[in-house]
Amino acid sequence: MQGTSLTPFEEDLATAILGLDTLWGGDVGSASGTGRFIADCYFSGKELPAAYTSPLAAALRLSGGLSAAEPDLGGARAYLAAFDLPGALGRLTRQALAFPRLRQRYLAGLVESLQVMLDLARERLAEGPPVPYDRCVQASTGAGPSYVDPTPLREEAARLLAAQGEGPGAGETLLAAVDRWRQRRLVTRQEIAEIDEQVLPALEERTERQVLPHLPRLLRQVPRANVTFLPIDGAWFSGSMNYLGRRRTPEGEPEYEATYEINAAIELSRPELEALVAHEVVPGHVMTFALLQALQHRGRIGFEASIGTMNSRASTLYEGIANCALLLAYGVTEPRALPGVELQLGFCLSRLQDVAKRNASWLTYAAGQPPAEVAAALRNDCLVSPERADKLSGSWARHPLLGRLYLPSYDAGTRRVLDLLRTVPLPRLVPVLYGAQGLVDCVTIDLALADVLQAPPTSASGPQP
């Protein structure tokens, strides 16, 4: 990944993000989600900082960093001694003061989440105090931690099952009825292998009709789903969208390429699969990053857009966009407006999985419950599959970053975007969600929307039925 030189600001930003990514065992140069971690992408065409290219960094990544079961603490300490991550964060804070208000606030939120990740590294190294759980969730979502009562969504799932004549029978639990419903519609390995031939084209067509008319013309021709699907076995995650964005045409334009690795053993119904593809590809994550790359490539937004960063308020917003992507594709603003009971139930079960993620974090760190108890609660209360309950209560919740910063972000982001869909007209909201009015996160989006809502409406053709 050779490229043009970094400015001092870009050097500090890349050092901070890729330095922390390396410290925790991530490798933004990996094409696979099994190698990536904090840094989701690096598509600016700029050179990589020494914090990534150093032999110290390569050795730390090889060891798994601080995410390893038995981390190389000496290697991590040597890396922190060689690269001044606190200094880079301090300089970023000072440099951001010269930027316009929206960008300044965005960078302040990003630095806050990076600082928490650094302090969690110090905690892991026994060189700093324990990081309060409240501070972690605040850094990634803009609000404190909470347990979410899944009862309203359970009641909605029961209503939708009954509407299909598949509600719980005599002596049967709601969980058993959901399991039965899911098993009858379970996607096969063959269907997973044919996502790009079956599910994706339909979502692309809906997005073209319902979302693109609300976007500026310069973004309408950007490839939204240049993605290769890769079924994998034995993954600890359900799937991983890997936005690459490094290839260029002979004219120097990005090709907006991505891969999606999907766990071949995932237990999903067909309606849930449609929600998943909308989430990961279009009009979800791949489309989001492709539009951001187009804007960054044209100088409309800053370098920070080119390094997607997990555990940040931006990633919380992106998860919200992705979780509501099915609504956007169908041009509706409420789950009950989705066409057909099956699709509504698939969305409802996806929402319950969001709640399961937030509650896995809360039960682990606020309530102090062991993994087996957390898994049982997620399974029974949120109606998730055994595979999901095991992963969320174990490898996800017990990881210092994923458990305390990322798991709460799914539900937080979804609630944020659902609220916006209900209160802001789509022609005003959609350009802001995808960065066309400036790079935003789940908190600073209010600043961009305030400016947009005060401006007179533009003449634009609306979506077609």
Short mmCIF file of C-alpha atoms in Angstrom, two decimals:
data_model
loop_
_atom_site.label_atom_id
_atom_site.label_comp_id
_atom_site.label_asym_id
_atom_site.label_seq_id
_atom_site.Cartn_x
_atom_site.Cartn_y
_atom_site.Cartn_z
CA MET A 1 0.00 0.00 0.00
CA GLN A 2 2.41 2.66 -1.20
CA GLY A 3 1.01 6.14 -1.67
CA THR A 4 1.52 9.86 -1.43
CA SER A 5 3.02 11.48 1.66
CA LEU A 6 1.03 12.18 4.79
CA THR A 7 0.59 15.70 6.15
CA PRO A 8 1.46 16.19 9.86
CA PHE A 9 -2.24 15.97 10.79
CA GLU A 10 -2.70 12.82 8.69
CA GLU A 11 0.47 11.31 10.17
CA ASP A 12 -0.85 11.78 13.71
CA LEU A 13 -4.30 10.44 12.82
CA ALA A 14 -2.96 7.38 11.00
CA THR A 15 -0.44 6.74 13.79
CA ALA A 16 -3.12 6.93 16.48
CA ILE A 17 -5.66 4.69 14.73
CA LEU A 18 -3.30 2.16 13.15
CA GLY A 19 -1.09 2.21 16.24
CA LEU A 20 -3.96 1.20 18.48
CA ASP A 21 -5.14 -1.29 15.86
CA THR A 22 -1.68 -2.88 15.86
CA LEU A 23 -1.49 -2.83 19.65
CA TRP A 24 -4.69 -4.85 19.82
CA GLY A 25 -3.57 -7.26 17.07
CA GLY A 26 -5.33 -5.79 14.04
CA ASP A 27 -3.94 -5.56 10.52
CA VAL A 28 -5.66 -3.11 8.18
CA GLY A 29 -3.59 -4.59 5.33
CA SER A 30 -5.28 -7.96 5.72
CA ALA A 31 -7.95 -8.74 3.15
CA SER A 32 -9.77 -10.93 5.67
CA GLY A 33 -11.88 -10.05 8.68
CA THR A 34 -9.92 -12.68 10.60
CA GLY A 35 -6.95 -10.28 10.47
CA ARG A 36 -8.69 -6.92 10.84
CA PHE A 37 -9.82 -5.31 14.05
CA ILE A 38 -10.11 -1.63 15.00
CA ALA A 39 -9.22 -0.12 11.62
CA ASP A 40 -11.86 -1.22 9.13
CA CYS A 41 -10.18 0.24 6.05
CA TYR A 42 -7.42 2.49 4.70
CA PHE A 43 -8.40 3.71 1.25
CA SER A 44 -7.01 7.24 0.87
CA GLY A 45 -4.07 6.26 -1.32
CA LYS A 46 -1.74 7.81 1.27
CA GLU A 47 1.36 6.05 2.55
CA LEU A 48 1.17 4.08 5.79
CA PRO A 49 2.75 5.46 8.97
CA ALA A 50 5.79 3.91 10.63
CA ALA A 51 3.48 2.73 13.42
CA TYR A 52 2.15 0.22 10.88
CA THR A 53 5.26 -0.55 8.77
CA SER A 54 7.76 -1.02 11.62
CA PRO A 55 9.13 -4.54 12.31
CA LEU A 56 7.91 -4.02 15.88
CA ALA A 57 4.39 -3.61 14.52
CA ALA A 58 4.65 -6.70 12.33
CA ALA A 59 5.80 -8.81 15.28
CA LEU A 60 3.01 -7.50 17.49
CA ARG A 61 0.37 -8.25 14.86
CA LEU A 62 1.77 -11.75 14.41
CA SER A 63 1.43 -12.40 18.15
CA GLY A 64 -2.21 -11.26 18.19
CA GLY A 65 -1.41 -8.15 20.20
CA LEU A 66 -3.32 -7.50 23.40
CA SER A 67 -6.29 -9.45 22.02
CA ALA A 68 -4.36 -12.72 22.31
CA ALA A 69 -5.27 -15.14 25.09
CA GLU A 70 -1.68 -14.85 26.30
CA PRO A 71 -0.47 -11.53 24.91
CA ASP A 72 3.16 -10.63 24.38
CA LEU A 73 3.23 -7.95 27.07
CA GLY A 74 6.90 -7.19 26.47
CA GLY A 75 6.29 -6.65 22.78
CA ALA A 76 3.34 -4.36 23.52
CA ARG A 77 5.40 -2.30 25.96
CA ALA A 78 8.26 -2.01 23.47
CA TYR A 79 5.79 -0.86 20.81
CA LEU A 80 4.31 1.82 23.08
CA ALA A 81 7.81 3.00 23.95
CA ALA A 82 8.68 3.31 20.25
CA PHE A 83 5.50 5.10 19.12
CA ASP A 84 4.08 8.03 21.06
CA LEU A 85 0.37 7.34 20.77
CA PRO A 86 -0.60 9.73 23.61
CA GLY A 87 1.39 12.48 21.89
CA ALA A 88 -0.39 11.84 18.59
CA LEU A 89 -3.79 12.05 20.32
CA GLY A 90 -2.82 15.30 22.05
CA ARG A 91 -1.68 16.89 18.79
CA LEU A 92 -4.89 15.78 17.06
CA THR A 93 -6.95 17.52 19.71
CA ARG A 94 -5.02 20.76 19.26
CA GLN A 95 -5.02 20.63 15.45
CA ALA A 96 -8.76 19.97 15.32
CA LEU A 97 -9.43 23.37 16.90
CA ALA A 98 -8.57 25.02 13.57
CA PHE A 99 -11.26 23.08 11.67
CA PRO A 100 -14.92 24.01 11.10
CA ARG A 101 -17.28 23.14 13.94
CA LEU A 102 -18.69 19.89 12.51
CA ARG A 103 -15.28 18.42 11.72
CA GLN A 104 -13.89 19.62 15.04
CA ARG A 105 -16.66 17.89 17.00
CA TYR A 106 -16.32 14.71 14.95
CA LEU A 107 -12.59 14.52 15.65
CA ALA A 108 -13.12 15.23 19.35
CA GLY A 109 -15.44 12.22 19.58
CA LEU A 110 -12.99 10.06 17.65
CA VAL A 111 -10.08 11.05 19.90
CA GLU A 112 -12.21 10.27 22.97
CA SER A 113 -12.84 6.69 21.79
CA LEU A 114 -9.17 6.24 20.83
CA GLN A 115 -8.10 7.45 24.27
CA VAL A 116 -10.37 4.89 25.92
CA MET A 117 -8.88 2.13 23.75
CA LEU A 118 -5.40 3.26 24.79
CA ASP A 119 -6.40 3.28 28.46
CA LEU A 120 -7.88 -0.21 28.09
CA ALA A 121 -4.50 -1.30 26.70
CA ARG A 122 -2.80 0.15 29.77
CA GLU A 123 -5.31 -1.69 31.94
CA ARG A 124 -4.47 -4.94 30.12
CA LEU A 125 -0.78 -4.25 30.68
CA ALA A 126 -1.42 -3.55 34.40
CA GLU A 127 0.02 -0.06 33.87
CA GLY A 128 -3.16 1.91 34.46
CA PRO A 129 -6.35 1.82 36.53
CA PRO A 130 -9.44 -0.13 35.41
CA VAL A 131 -11.42 1.84 32.85
CA PRO A 132 -14.99 2.47 34.06
CA TYR A 133 -17.62 0.67 31.99
CA ASP A 134 -19.71 3.84 31.79
CA ARG A 135 -16.80 5.71 30.20
CA CYS A 136 -16.35 3.01 27.56
CA VAL A 137 -19.99 3.03 26.43
CA GLN A 138 -20.12 6.83 26.51
CA ALA A 139 -17.06 7.00 24.25
CA SER A 140 -18.52 4.73 21.59
CA THR A 141 -22.21 5.71 21.68
CA GLY A 142 -22.44 9.19 23.23
CA ALA A 143 -24.63 7.86 26.06
CA GLY A 144 -24.19 5.73 29.16
CA PRO A 145 -24.76 1.97 29.41
CA SER A 146 -28.20 0.46 29.94
CA TYR A 147 -30.06 -2.81 29.92
CA VAL A 148 -32.80 -2.96 27.28
CA ASP A 149 -36.05 -4.71 28.10
CA PRO A 150 -36.74 -6.99 25.11
CA THR A 151 -40.43 -7.39 26.02
CA PRO A 152 -41.88 -5.03 23.35
CA LEU A 153 -39.92 -6.76 20.59
CA ARG A 154 -40.84 -10.21 21.97
CA GLU A 155 -44.49 -9.21 21.90
CA GLU A 156 -44.10 -8.00 18.31
CA ALA A 157 -42.44 -11.29 17.36
CA ALA A 158 -45.32 -13.20 18.97
CA ARG A 159 -47.87 -11.09 17.09
CA LEU A 160 -46.14 -11.68 13.76
CA LEU A 161 -45.82 -15.41 14.37
CA ALA A 162 -49.51 -15.60 15.20
CA ALA A 163 -50.35 -13.70 12.00
CA GLN A 164 -48.65 -16.52 10.09
CA GLY A 165 -50.43 -19.19 12.08
CA GLU A 166 -47.14 -20.23 13.68
CA GLY A 167 -47.49 -18.91 17.20
CA PRO A 168 -46.62 -21.04 20.24
CA GLY A 169 -48.76 -24.14 20.60
CA ALA A 170 -50.11 -25.52 23.87
CA GLY A 171 -47.26 -25.71 26.36
CA GLU A 172 -44.76 -24.31 23.82
CA THR A 173 -42.57 -21.31 24.58
CA LEU A 174 -42.12 -18.33 22.27
CA LEU A 175 -38.48 -19.33 21.87
CA ALA A 176 -39.48 -22.81 20.68
CA ALA A 177 -41.92 -21.27 18.19
CA VAL A 178 -39.23 -18.93 16.84
CA ASP A 179 -36.77 -21.82 16.57
CA ARG A 180 -39.36 -23.81 14.64
CA TRP A 181 -40.14 -20.86 12.35
CA ARG A 182 -36.44 -20.26 11.71
CA GLN A 183 -35.68 -23.93 11.05
CA ARG A 184 -38.43 -24.11 8.43
CA ARG A 185 -36.89 -21.18 6.58
CA LEU A 186 -33.23 -21.83 7.30
CA VAL A 187 -30.92 -20.77 4.49
CA THR A 188 -28.77 -23.51 3.00
CA ARG A 189 -25.09 -23.34 2.13
CA GLN A 190 -26.13 -23.24 -1.51
CA GLU A 191 -28.31 -20.18 -0.90
CA ILE A 192 -25.45 -18.49 0.92
CA ALA A 193 -23.19 -19.21 -2.05
CA GLU A 194 -25.77 -17.63 -4.39
CA ILE A 195 -26.35 -14.38 -2.46
CA ASP A 196 -24.82 -12.30 -5.24
CA GLU A 197 -27.15 -13.92 -7.79
CA GLN A 198 -30.40 -13.84 -5.81
CA VAL A 199 -30.65 -11.46 -2.85
CA LEU A 200 -28.18 -8.74 -3.80
CA PRO A 201 -29.58 -7.74 -7.23
CA ALA A 202 -33.04 -7.19 -5.74
CA LEU A 203 -31.64 -4.97 -2.99
CA GLU A 204 -29.56 -3.06 -5.53
CA GLU A 205 -32.66 -2.37 -7.61
CA ARG A 206 -34.68 -1.22 -4.60
CA THR A 207 -31.85 1.04 -3.44
CA GLU A 208 -31.61 2.60 -6.87
CA ARG A 209 -35.30 3.49 -6.73
CA GLN A 210 -35.72 4.43 -3.09
CA VAL A 211 -32.39 5.86 -1.89
CA LEU A 212 -30.39 7.20 -4.81
CA PRO A 213 -32.85 9.97 -5.78
CA HIS A 214 -32.20 11.56 -2.38
CA LEU A 215 -28.42 11.68 -2.91
CA PRO A 216 -26.40 14.35 -4.77
CA ARG A 217 -25.86 13.49 -8.42
CA LEU A 218 -22.10 13.08 -7.98
CA LEU A 219 -22.78 10.04 -5.75
CA ARG A 220 -25.42 8.31 -7.85
CA GLN A 221 -22.95 6.64 -10.22
CA VAL A 222 -20.63 5.33 -7.50
CA PRO A 223 -20.55 1.49 -7.47
CA ARG A 224 -22.53 0.59 -4.37
CA ALA A 225 -21.98 -3.16 -4.18
CA ASN A 226 -18.67 -4.13 -5.76
CA VAL A 227 -18.43 -7.01 -3.31
CA THR A 228 -17.26 -10.62 -3.46
CA PHE A 229 -18.98 -13.09 -1.11
CA LEU A 230 -16.73 -15.63 0.59
CA PRO A 231 -18.39 -18.35 2.71
CA ILE A 232 -15.95 -19.47 5.43
CA ASP A 233 -15.97 -22.29 7.96
CA GLY A 234 -15.19 -22.08 11.67
CA ALA A 235 -15.38 -18.30 12.00
CA TRP A 236 -15.92 -16.77 15.46
CA PHE A 237 -18.08 -14.10 13.84
CA SER A 238 -21.32 -14.34 11.85
CA GLY A 239 -19.77 -12.41 8.99
CA SER A 240 -17.24 -9.73 8.17
CA MET A 241 -17.56 -6.95 5.62
CA ASN A 242 -14.04 -6.00 4.53
CA TYR A 243 -14.02 -2.73 2.63
CA LEU A 244 -10.80 -2.53 0.62
CA GLY A 245 -11.08 0.40 -1.77
CA ARG A 246 -7.43 0.26 -2.85
CA ARG A 247 -7.77 -0.62 -6.51
CA ARG A 248 -7.79 2.19 -9.06
CA THR A 249 -8.88 2.39 -12.68
CA PRO A 250 -6.34 3.46 -15.35
CA GLU A 251 -7.81 6.97 -14.92
CA GLY A 252 -7.03 6.90 -11.18
CA GLU A 253 -10.62 6.49 -9.97
CA PRO A 254 -11.36 4.11 -7.07
CA GLU A 255 -13.01 0.80 -7.88
CA TYR A 256 -14.79 0.69 -4.47
CA GLU A 257 -14.13 -3.02 -3.98
CA ALA A 258 -15.03 -5.03 -0.87
CA THR A 259 -15.41 -8.63 0.29
CA TYR A 260 -17.95 -10.17 2.61
CA GLU A 261 -16.95 -13.28 4.51
CA ILE A 262 -20.05 -15.07 5.80
CA ASN A 263 -19.96 -17.88 8.33
CA ALA A 264 -21.13 -20.94 6.40
CA ALA A 265 -22.58 -22.37 9.63
CA ILE A 266 -24.69 -19.33 10.48
CA GLU A 267 -28.29 -20.11 11.44
CA LEU A 268 -30.49 -17.59 9.65
CA SER A 269 -33.94 -17.63 8.12
CA ARG A 270 -34.38 -16.32 4.58
CA PRO A 271 -35.99 -13.06 5.77
CA GLU A 272 -33.11 -12.56 8.21
CA LEU A 273 -30.67 -13.18 5.36
CA GLU A 274 -32.21 -10.36 3.33
CA ALA A 275 -31.84 -8.06 6.33
CA LEU A 276 -28.21 -9.20 6.73
CA VAL A 277 -27.29 -8.50 3.09
CA ALA A 278 -28.99 -5.09 3.26
CA HIS A 279 -26.99 -4.46 6.45
CA GLU A 280 -23.61 -5.52 5.13
CA VAL A 281 -23.80 -4.43 1.51
CA VAL A 282 -26.49 -2.19 0.07
CA PRO A 283 -27.76 0.22 1.25
CA GLY A 284 -25.67 -0.67 4.33
CA HIS A 285 -21.95 -0.89 5.03
CA VAL A 286 -20.41 -1.36 1.56
CA MET A 287 -22.52 1.44 0.10
CA THR A 288 -21.76 3.69 3.09
CA PHE A 289 -18.00 3.26 2.71
CA ALA A 290 -18.13 3.55 -1.08
CA LEU A 291 -19.92 6.90 -0.85
CA LEU A 292 -17.50 8.10 1.82
CA GLN A 293 -14.59 7.08 -0.40
CA ALA A 294 -16.08 8.98 -3.33
CA LEU A 295 -16.49 12.10 -1.17
CA GLN A 296 -12.99 11.79 0.31
CA HIS A 297 -11.45 11.14 -3.10
CA ARG A 298 -13.03 14.37 -4.36
CA GLY A 299 -11.89 16.38 -1.34
CA ARG A 300 -15.41 16.89 0.02
CA ILE A 301 -14.60 15.32 3.41
CA GLY A 302 -11.36 14.84 5.32
CA PHE A 303 -8.71 12.13 5.54
CA GLU A 304 -10.34 10.74 8.68
CA ALA A 305 -13.15 9.33 6.53
CA SER A 306 -10.66 6.97 4.87
CA ILE A 307 -9.82 5.05 8.07
CA GLY A 308 -13.03 3.44 9.31
CA THR A 309 -12.61 3.01 13.06
CA MET A 310 -14.51 0.51 15.18
CA ASN A 311 -15.58 1.39 18.73
CA SER A 312 -16.19 4.98 17.70
CA ARG A 313 -19.32 7.10 17.49
CA ALA A 314 -18.99 7.00 13.71
CA SER A 315 -19.12 3.19 13.71
CA THR A 316 -22.20 3.38 15.95
CA LEU A 317 -23.92 5.51 13.32
CA TYR A 318 -22.82 3.14 10.54
CA GLU A 319 -24.24 0.17 12.45
CA GLY A 320 -27.50 2.10 12.79
CA ILE A 321 -27.61 2.84 9.06
CA ALA A 322 -26.87 -0.81 8.31
CA ASN A 323 -29.46 -2.13 10.75
CA CYS A 324 -32.08 0.15 9.17
CA ALA A 325 -30.86 -0.53 5.63
CA LEU A 326 -33.80 -2.82 4.89
CA LEU A 327 -36.20 0.02 5.69
CA LEU A 328 -34.25 2.39 3.44
CA ALA A 329 -34.23 -0.15 0.59
CA TYR A 330 -38.01 -0.44 0.75
CA GLY A 331 -38.49 3.32 1.17
CA VAL A 332 -40.29 3.01 4.53
CA THR A 333 -39.64 4.58 7.92
CA GLU A 334 -41.29 2.01 10.23
CA PRO A 335 -40.70 -1.76 10.51
CA ARG A 336 -44.45 -2.41 10.29
CA ALA A 337 -44.45 -0.74 6.87
CA LEU A 338 -42.20 -3.44 5.40
CA PRO A 339 -44.13 -5.52 2.86
CA GLY A 340 -45.20 -8.88 4.26
CA VAL A 341 -45.27 -10.44 7.70
CA GLU A 342 -42.19 -12.59 7.04
CA LEU A 343 -40.00 -9.59 6.28
CA GLN A 344 -41.35 -7.75 9.33
CA LEU A 345 -40.57 -10.75 11.53
CA GLY A 346 -37.08 -11.07 10.07
CA PHE A 347 -36.46 -7.40 10.91
CA CYS A 348 -37.93 -7.88 14.39
CA LEU A 349 -35.61 -10.83 15.08
CA SER A 350 -32.67 -8.78 13.82
CA ARG A 351 -33.63 -6.04 16.27
CA LEU A 352 -33.76 -8.57 19.08
CA GLN A 353 -30.21 -9.57 18.15
CA ASP A 354 -29.20 -5.90 18.52
CA VAL A 355 -30.72 -5.91 21.99
CA ALA A 356 -28.94 -9.19 22.75
CA LYS A 357 -25.63 -7.53 21.91
CA ARG A 358 -26.27 -4.55 24.17
CA ASN A 359 -27.51 -6.77 26.99
CA ALA A 360 -24.56 -9.17 26.62
CA SER A 361 -22.32 -6.21 27.38
CA TRP A 362 -24.45 -4.92 30.27
CA LEU A 363 -24.92 -8.34 31.89
CA THR A 364 -21.18 -9.03 31.64
CA TYR A 365 -19.79 -5.71 32.90
CA ALA A 366 -22.56 -4.03 34.89
CA ALA A 367 -24.22 -7.14 36.37
CA GLY A 368 -21.06 -9.27 36.49
CA GLN A 369 -22.74 -12.44 35.22
CA PRO A 370 -20.66 -15.39 33.93
CA PRO A 371 -20.86 -16.38 30.23
CA ALA A 372 -23.22 -19.32 30.74
CA GLU A 373 -25.80 -17.16 32.51
CA VAL A 374 -25.46 -14.42 29.90
CA ALA A 375 -25.93 -16.92 27.07
CA ALA A 376 -29.07 -18.34 28.68
CA ALA A 377 -30.54 -14.86 29.11
CA LEU A 378 -29.82 -13.90 25.50
CA ARG A 379 -31.30 -17.12 24.20
CA ASN A 380 -34.48 -17.00 26.27
CA ASP A 381 -35.12 -13.25 26.35
CA CYS A 382 -33.91 -12.17 22.92
CA LEU A 383 -34.80 -15.34 20.98
CA VAL A 384 -31.37 -15.65 19.36
CA SER A 385 -30.01 -18.94 18.05
CA PRO A 386 -27.72 -21.08 20.26
CA GLU A 387 -24.79 -20.15 17.99
CA ARG A 388 -25.42 -16.42 18.48
CA ALA A 389 -25.96 -16.72 22.24
CA ASP A 390 -22.65 -18.57 22.61
CA LYS A 391 -20.63 -16.13 20.50
CA LEU A 392 -22.11 -12.96 22.01
CA SER A 393 -21.70 -14.08 25.62
CA GLY A 394 -18.23 -15.48 25.04
CA SER A 395 -15.72 -14.30 22.45
CA TRP A 396 -17.51 -10.98 21.93
CA ALA A 397 -18.54 -9.97 25.44
CA ARG A 398 -15.34 -11.09 27.15
CA HIS A 399 -13.08 -9.11 24.83
CA PRO A 400 -12.05 -5.82 26.53
CA LEU A 401 -12.90 -3.68 23.48
CA LEU A 402 -15.70 -5.60 21.78
CA GLY A 403 -17.54 -6.22 25.03
CA ARG A 404 -17.30 -2.76 26.55
CA LEU A 405 -17.28 -0.52 23.47
CA TYR A 406 -18.72 -2.27 20.43
CA LEU A 407 -21.55 -4.52 21.56
CA PRO A 408 -23.62 -1.60 22.92
CA SER A 409 -23.22 0.29 19.64
CA TYR A 410 -25.54 -1.86 17.51
CA ASP A 411 -28.72 -1.15 19.46
CA ALA A 412 -27.66 2.44 20.18
CA GLY A 413 -27.07 3.14 16.49
CA THR A 414 -30.29 1.47 15.40
CA ARG A 415 -32.38 3.43 17.89
CA ARG A 416 -30.70 6.63 16.73
CA VAL A 417 -31.42 6.04 13.05
CA LEU A 418 -34.97 4.79 13.70
CA ASP A 419 -35.67 8.01 15.59
CA LEU A 420 -34.29 10.05 12.70
CA LEU A 421 -36.35 8.11 10.15
CA ARG A 422 -39.49 8.93 12.14
CA THR A 423 -38.75 12.64 12.51
CA VAL A 424 -36.71 13.84 9.51
CA PRO A 425 -38.00 13.66 5.91
CA LEU A 426 -35.97 11.21 3.83
CA PRO A 427 -34.87 13.82 1.23
CA ARG A 428 -33.21 15.78 4.06
CA LEU A 429 -31.99 12.81 6.09
CA VAL A 430 -30.43 10.50 3.49
CA PRO A 431 -27.66 12.88 2.29
CA VAL A 432 -26.64 13.54 5.90
CA LEU A 433 -26.57 9.84 6.82
CA TYR A 434 -24.16 9.07 3.99
CA GLY A 435 -21.79 12.00 4.58
CA ALA A 436 -22.83 14.28 1.73
CA GLN A 437 -23.23 17.21 4.16
CA GLY A 438 -19.99 16.44 5.99
CA LEU A 439 -18.61 13.50 7.93
CA VAL A 440 -20.85 12.79 10.94
CA ASP A 441 -21.22 10.33 13.80
CA CYS A 442 -24.14 9.33 16.02
CA VAL A 443 -23.79 12.56 18.03
CA THR A 444 -22.62 15.19 15.52
CA ILE A 445 -25.30 14.23 13.00
CA ASP A 446 -27.54 16.64 14.94
CA LEU A 447 -25.28 19.54 13.94
CA ALA A 448 -25.43 18.65 10.26
CA LEU A 449 -29.19 18.10 10.36
CA ALA A 450 -29.76 21.45 12.05
CA ASP A 451 -28.03 23.19 9.14
CA VAL A 452 -29.89 21.10 6.55
CA LEU A 453 -33.32 21.60 8.09
CA GLN A 454 -32.83 25.38 8.16
CA ALA A 455 -31.95 25.46 4.46
CA PRO A 456 -34.66 25.72 1.78
CA PRO A 457 -35.52 22.39 0.10
CA THR A 458 -33.82 21.57 -3.18
CA SER A 459 -35.70 20.38 -6.23
CA ALA A 460 -35.00 16.69 -6.64
CA SER A 461 -36.94 13.85 -8.10
CA GLY A 462 -38.25 11.48 -5.46
CA PRO A 463 -38.12 7.69 -5.41
CA GLN A 464 -40.33 5.76 -7.77
CA PRO A 465 -42.85 3.17 -6.53
#
